[in-house]
PDB file of C-alpha atoms in Angstrom:
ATOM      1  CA  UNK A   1     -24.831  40.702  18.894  1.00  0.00           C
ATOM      2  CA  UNK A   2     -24.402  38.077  16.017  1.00  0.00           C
ATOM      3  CA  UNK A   3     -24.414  39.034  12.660  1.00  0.00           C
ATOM      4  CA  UNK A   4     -25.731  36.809   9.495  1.00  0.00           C
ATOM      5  CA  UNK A   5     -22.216  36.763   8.390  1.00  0.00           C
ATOM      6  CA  UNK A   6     -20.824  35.159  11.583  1.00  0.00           C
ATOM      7  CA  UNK A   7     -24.224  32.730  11.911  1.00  0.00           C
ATOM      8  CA  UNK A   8     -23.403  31.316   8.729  1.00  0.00           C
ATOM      9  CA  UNK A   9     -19.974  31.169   9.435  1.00  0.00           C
ATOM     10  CA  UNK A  10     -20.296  29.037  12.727  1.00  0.00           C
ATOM     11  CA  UNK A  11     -22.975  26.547  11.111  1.00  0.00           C
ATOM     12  CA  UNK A  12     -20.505  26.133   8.151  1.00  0.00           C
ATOM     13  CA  UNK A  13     -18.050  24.805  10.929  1.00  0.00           C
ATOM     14  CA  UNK A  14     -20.817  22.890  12.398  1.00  0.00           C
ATOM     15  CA  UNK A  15     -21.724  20.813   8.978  1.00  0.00           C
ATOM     16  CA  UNK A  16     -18.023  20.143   8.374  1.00  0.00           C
ATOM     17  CA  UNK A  17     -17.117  18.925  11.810  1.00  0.00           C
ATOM     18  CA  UNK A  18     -19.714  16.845  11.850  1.00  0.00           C
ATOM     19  CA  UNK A  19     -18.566  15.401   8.685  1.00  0.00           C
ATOM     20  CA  UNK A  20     -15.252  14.746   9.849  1.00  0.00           C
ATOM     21  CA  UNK A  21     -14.717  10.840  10.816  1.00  0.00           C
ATOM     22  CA  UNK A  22     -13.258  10.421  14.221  1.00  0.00           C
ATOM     23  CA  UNK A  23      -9.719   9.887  15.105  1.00  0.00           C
ATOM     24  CA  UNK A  24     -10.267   7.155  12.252  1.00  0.00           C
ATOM     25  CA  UNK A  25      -9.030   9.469   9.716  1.00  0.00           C
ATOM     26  CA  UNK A  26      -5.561   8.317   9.958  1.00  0.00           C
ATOM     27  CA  UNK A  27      -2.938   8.342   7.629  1.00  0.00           C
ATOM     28  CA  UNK A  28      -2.970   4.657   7.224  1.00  0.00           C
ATOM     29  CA  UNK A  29      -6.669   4.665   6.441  1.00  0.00           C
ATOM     30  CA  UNK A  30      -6.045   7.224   3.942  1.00  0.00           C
ATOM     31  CA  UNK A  31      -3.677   5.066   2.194  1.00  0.00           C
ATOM     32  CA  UNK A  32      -5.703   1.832   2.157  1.00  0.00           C
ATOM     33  CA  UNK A  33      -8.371   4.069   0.776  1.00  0.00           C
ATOM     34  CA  UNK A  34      -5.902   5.920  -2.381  1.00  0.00           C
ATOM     35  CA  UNK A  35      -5.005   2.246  -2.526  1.00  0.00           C
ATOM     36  CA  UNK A  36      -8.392   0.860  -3.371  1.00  0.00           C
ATOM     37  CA  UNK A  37      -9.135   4.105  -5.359  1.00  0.00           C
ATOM     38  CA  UNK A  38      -6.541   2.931  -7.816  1.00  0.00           C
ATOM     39  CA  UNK A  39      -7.263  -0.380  -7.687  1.00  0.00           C
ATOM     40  CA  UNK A  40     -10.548   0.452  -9.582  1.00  0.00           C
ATOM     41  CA  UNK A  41      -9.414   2.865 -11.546  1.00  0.00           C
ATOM     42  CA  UNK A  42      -6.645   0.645 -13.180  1.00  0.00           C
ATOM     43  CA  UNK A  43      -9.258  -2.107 -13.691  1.00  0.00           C
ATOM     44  CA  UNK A  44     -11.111   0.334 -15.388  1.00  0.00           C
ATOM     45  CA  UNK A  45      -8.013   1.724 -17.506  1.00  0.00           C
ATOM     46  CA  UNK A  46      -7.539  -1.910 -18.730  1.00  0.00           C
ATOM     47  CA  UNK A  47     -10.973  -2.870 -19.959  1.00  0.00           C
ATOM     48  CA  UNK A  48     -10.344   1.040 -21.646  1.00  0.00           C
ATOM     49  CA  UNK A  49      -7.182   0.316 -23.423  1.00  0.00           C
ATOM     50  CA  UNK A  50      -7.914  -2.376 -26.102  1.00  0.00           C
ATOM     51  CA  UNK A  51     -10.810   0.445 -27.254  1.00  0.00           C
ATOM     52  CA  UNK A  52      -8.766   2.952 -27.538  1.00  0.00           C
ATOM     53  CA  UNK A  53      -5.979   1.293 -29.398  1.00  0.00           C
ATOM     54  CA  UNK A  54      -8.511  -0.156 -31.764  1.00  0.00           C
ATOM     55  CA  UNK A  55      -9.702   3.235 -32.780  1.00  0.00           C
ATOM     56  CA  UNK A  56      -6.058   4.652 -32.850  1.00  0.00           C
ATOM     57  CA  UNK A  57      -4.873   5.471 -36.467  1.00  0.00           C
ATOM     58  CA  UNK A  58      -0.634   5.374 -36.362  1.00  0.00           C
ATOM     59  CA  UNK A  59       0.625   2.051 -35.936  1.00  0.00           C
ATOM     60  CA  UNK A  60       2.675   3.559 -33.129  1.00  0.00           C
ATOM     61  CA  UNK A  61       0.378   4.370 -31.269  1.00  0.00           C
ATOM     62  CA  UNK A  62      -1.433   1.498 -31.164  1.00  0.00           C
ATOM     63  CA  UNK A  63       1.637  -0.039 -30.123  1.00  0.00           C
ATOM     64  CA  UNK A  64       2.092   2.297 -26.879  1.00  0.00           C
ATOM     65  CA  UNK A  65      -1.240   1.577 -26.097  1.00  0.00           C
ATOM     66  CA  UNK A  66      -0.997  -1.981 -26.269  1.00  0.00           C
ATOM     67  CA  UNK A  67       2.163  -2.105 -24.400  1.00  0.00           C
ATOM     68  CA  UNK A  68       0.449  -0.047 -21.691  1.00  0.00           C
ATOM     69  CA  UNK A  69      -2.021  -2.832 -21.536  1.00  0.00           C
ATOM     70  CA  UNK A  70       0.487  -5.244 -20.679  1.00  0.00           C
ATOM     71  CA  UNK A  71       2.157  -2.593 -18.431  1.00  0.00           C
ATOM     72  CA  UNK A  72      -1.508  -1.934 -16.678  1.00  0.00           C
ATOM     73  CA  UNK A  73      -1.873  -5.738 -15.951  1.00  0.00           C
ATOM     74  CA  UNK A  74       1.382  -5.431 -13.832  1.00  0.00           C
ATOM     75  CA  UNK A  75       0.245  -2.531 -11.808  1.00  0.00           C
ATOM     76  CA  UNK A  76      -3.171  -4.121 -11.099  1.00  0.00           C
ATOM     77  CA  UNK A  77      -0.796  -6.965  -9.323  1.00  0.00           C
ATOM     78  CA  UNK A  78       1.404  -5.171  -7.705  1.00  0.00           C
ATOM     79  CA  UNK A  79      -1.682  -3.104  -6.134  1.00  0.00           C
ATOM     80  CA  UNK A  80      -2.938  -6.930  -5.010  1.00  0.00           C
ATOM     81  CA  UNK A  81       0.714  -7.245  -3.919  1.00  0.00           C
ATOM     82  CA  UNK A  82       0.822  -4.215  -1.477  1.00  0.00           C
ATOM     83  CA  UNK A  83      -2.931  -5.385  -0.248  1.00  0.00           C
ATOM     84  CA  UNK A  84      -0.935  -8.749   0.690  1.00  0.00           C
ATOM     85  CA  UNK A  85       1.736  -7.362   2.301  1.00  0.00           C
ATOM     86  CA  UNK A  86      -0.810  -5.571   4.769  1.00  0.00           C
ATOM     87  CA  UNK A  87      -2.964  -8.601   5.503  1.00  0.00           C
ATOM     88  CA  UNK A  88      -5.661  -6.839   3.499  1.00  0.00           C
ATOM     89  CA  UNK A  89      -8.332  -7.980   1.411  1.00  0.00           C
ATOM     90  CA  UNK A  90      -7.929  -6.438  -2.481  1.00  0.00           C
ATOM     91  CA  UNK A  91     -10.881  -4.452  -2.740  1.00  0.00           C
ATOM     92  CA  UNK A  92     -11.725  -1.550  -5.508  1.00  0.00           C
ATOM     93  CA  UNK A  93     -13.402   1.855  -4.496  1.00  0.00           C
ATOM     94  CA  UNK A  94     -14.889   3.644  -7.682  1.00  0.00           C
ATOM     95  CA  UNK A  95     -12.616   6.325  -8.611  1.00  0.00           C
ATOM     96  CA  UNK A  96     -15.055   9.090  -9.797  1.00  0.00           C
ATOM     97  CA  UNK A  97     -11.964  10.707 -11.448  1.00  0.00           C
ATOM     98  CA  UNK A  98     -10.756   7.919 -14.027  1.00  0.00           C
ATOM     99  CA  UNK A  99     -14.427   7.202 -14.474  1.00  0.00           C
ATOM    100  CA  UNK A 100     -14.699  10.556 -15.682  1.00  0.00           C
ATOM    101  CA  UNK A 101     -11.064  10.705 -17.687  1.00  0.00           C
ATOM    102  CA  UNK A 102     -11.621   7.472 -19.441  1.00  0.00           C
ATOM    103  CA  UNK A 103     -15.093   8.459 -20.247  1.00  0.00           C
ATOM    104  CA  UNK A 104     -13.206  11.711 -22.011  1.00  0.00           C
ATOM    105  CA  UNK A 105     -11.275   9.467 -24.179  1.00  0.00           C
ATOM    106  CA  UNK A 106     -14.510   7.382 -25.413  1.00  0.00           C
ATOM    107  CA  UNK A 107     -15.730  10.509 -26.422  1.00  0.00           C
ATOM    108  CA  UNK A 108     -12.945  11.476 -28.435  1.00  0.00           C
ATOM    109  CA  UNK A 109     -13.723   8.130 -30.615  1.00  0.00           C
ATOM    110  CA  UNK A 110     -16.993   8.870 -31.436  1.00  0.00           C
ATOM    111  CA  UNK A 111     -16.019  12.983 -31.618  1.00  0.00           C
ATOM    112  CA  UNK A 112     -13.535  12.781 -34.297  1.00  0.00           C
ATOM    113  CA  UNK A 113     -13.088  10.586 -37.371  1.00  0.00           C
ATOM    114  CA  UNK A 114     -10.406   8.460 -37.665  1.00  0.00           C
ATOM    115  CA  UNK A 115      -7.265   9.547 -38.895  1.00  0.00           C
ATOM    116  CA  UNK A 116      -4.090  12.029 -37.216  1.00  0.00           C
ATOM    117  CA  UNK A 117      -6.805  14.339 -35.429  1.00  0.00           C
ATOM    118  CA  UNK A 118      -8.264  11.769 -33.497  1.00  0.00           C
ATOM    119  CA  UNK A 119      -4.854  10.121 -32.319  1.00  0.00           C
ATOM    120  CA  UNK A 120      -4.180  13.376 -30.829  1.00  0.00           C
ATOM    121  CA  UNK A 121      -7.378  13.631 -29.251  1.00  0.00           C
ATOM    122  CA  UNK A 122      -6.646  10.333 -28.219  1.00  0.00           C
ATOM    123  CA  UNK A 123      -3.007  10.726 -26.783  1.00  0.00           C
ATOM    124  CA  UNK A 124      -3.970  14.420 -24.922  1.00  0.00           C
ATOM    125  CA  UNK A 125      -6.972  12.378 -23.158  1.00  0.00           C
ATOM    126  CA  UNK A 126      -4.385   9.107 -22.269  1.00  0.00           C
ATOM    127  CA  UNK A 127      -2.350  11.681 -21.249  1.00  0.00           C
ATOM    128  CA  UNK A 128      -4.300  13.275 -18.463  1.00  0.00           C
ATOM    129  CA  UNK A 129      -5.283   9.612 -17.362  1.00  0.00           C
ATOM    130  CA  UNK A 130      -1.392   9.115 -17.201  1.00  0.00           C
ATOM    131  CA  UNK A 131      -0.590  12.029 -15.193  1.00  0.00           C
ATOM    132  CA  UNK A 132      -3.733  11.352 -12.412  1.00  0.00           C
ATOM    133  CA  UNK A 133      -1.635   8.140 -12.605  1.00  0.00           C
ATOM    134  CA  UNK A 134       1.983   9.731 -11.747  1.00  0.00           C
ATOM    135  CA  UNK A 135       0.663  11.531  -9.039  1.00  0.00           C
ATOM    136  CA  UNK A 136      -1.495   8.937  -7.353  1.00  0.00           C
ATOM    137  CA  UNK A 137       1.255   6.950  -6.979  1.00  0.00           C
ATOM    138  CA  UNK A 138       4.030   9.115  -6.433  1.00  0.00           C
ATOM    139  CA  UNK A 139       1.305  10.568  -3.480  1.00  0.00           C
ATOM    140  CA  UNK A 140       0.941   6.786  -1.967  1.00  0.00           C
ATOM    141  CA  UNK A 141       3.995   5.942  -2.617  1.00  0.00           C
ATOM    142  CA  UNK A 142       5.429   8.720   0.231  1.00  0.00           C
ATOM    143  CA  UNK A 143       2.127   7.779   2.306  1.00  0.00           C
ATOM    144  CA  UNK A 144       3.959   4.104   2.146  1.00  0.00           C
ATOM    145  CA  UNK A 145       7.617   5.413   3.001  1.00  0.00           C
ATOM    146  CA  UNK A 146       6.191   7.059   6.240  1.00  0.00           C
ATOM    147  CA  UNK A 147       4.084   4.337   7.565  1.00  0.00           C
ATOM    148  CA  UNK A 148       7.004   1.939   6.685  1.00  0.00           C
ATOM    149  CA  UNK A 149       5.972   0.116   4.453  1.00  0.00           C
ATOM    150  CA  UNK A 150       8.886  -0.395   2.304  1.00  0.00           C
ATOM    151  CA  UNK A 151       8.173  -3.378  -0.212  1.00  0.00           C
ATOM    152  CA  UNK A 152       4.344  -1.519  -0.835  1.00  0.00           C
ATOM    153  CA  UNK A 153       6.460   1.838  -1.701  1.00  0.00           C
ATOM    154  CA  UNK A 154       8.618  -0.046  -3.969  1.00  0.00           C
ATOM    155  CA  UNK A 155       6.278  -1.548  -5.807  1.00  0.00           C
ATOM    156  CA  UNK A 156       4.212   1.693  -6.138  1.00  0.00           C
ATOM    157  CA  UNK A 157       7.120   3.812  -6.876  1.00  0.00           C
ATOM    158  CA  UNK A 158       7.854   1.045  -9.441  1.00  0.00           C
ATOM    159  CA  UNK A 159       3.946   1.640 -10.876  1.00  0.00           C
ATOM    160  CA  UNK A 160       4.701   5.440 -10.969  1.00  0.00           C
ATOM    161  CA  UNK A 161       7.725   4.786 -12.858  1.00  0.00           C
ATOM    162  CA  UNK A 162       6.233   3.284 -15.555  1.00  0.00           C
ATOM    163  CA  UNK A 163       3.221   5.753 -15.669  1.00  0.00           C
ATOM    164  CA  UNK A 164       6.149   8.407 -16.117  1.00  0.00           C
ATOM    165  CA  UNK A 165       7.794   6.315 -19.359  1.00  0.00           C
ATOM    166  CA  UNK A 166       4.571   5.579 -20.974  1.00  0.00           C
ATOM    167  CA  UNK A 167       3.694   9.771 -20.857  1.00  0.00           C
ATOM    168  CA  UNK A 168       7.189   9.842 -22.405  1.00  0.00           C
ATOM    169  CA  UNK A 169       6.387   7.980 -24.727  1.00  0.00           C
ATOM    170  CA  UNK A 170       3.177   9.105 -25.536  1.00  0.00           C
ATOM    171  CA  UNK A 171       4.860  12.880 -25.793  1.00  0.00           C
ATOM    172  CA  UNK A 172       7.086  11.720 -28.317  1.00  0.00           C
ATOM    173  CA  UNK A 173       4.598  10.010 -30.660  1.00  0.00           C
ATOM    174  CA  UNK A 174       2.539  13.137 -30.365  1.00  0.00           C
ATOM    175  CA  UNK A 175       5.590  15.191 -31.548  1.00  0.00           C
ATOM    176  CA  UNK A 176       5.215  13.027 -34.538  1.00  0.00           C
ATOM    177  CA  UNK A 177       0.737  12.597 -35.072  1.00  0.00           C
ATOM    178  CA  UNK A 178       0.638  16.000 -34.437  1.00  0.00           C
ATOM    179  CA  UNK A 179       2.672  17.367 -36.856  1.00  0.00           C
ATOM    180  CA  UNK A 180       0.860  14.673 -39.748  1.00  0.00           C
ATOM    181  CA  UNK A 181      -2.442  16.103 -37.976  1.00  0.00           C
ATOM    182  CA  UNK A 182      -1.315  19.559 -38.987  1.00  0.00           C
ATOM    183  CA  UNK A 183      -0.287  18.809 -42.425  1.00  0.00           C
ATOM    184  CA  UNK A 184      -3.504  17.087 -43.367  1.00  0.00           C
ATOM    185  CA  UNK A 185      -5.589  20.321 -42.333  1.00  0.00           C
ATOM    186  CA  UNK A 186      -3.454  22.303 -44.512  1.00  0.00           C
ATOM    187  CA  UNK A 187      -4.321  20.330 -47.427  1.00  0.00           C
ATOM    188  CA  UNK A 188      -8.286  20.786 -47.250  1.00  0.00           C
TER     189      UNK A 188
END
């Protein structure tokens, strides 16, 4: 005799069988699929940036985020690069994730008015886009080592690299906008 417990257990495993793609679900799919994913979510980084750097306060800052601009540019290439080097069309997947993270950081703008505050709203938002970042590539970057696909692993692990610096970076001014953030709440 069956009880509800086990019943619901075995049409669970039903629903998510049936889910499952066939012996399709390969690694290599899975990587051309993380690849895409980024693809549109540094697209969507870039047309991001220049906003975010407008509303930024500290003249540093809106120097890291205009140099990760330029830095952005160079990953969306060397994403079309690793697409070239397996005889694949460059094609974006929405990537519900940076959607979401960038859409975070537009709300800090509006949130908070312009000054220290909001450059560390600003920064802790870029942040968390920068560390999805790291570990997308750093994730397809292996993916790329085991299906040998050296030159695509560079290049990513190159991408990652960068992604690492800019946090860095960003870590360093915050030191700094946080600190003047601080002060300037004291004094009201």
């Amino acid at each position: 005799m069956k009880t509800k417990a086990a019943d619901t257990i075995a049409s669970s495993q039903k629903k998510t069988s049936s889910n499952l793609k066939s012996s399709k679900d390969t690694l290599e799919n899975i990587f051309q699929d993380m690849l895409k994913d980024m693809y549109w979510a540094e697209k969507h980084v870039l047309k991001a940036l220049p906003k975010m750097a407008k509303a930024s306060h500290h003249e540093e800052l809106r120097e890291a985020f205009d140099s990760h601009l330029e830095q952005t540019q160079l990953q969306i290439q060397r994403i079309e690069d690793c697409f070239d080097l397996m005889d694949v069309k460059a094609t974006a997947k929405k990537c519900e994730a940076m959607e979401g993270l960038v859409k975070e950081g537009e709300e800090t703008i509006g949130k908070y008015a312009e000054g220290f505050a909001r450059d560390a709203a600003l920064i802790a938002a870029v942040q968390k886009i920068e560390h999805y970042e790291i570990s997308s590539y750093g994730t397809m970057r292996t993916m790329a080592k085991v299906l040998g696909k050296v030159q695509c692993a560079e290049l990513l692990e190159e991408s990652k690299d960068e992604e690492a610096e800019t946090d860095e970076r960003l870590t360093e001014i915050a030191e700094k906008i946080n600190q003047l953030a601080a002060e300037m709440a004291e004094q009201v």
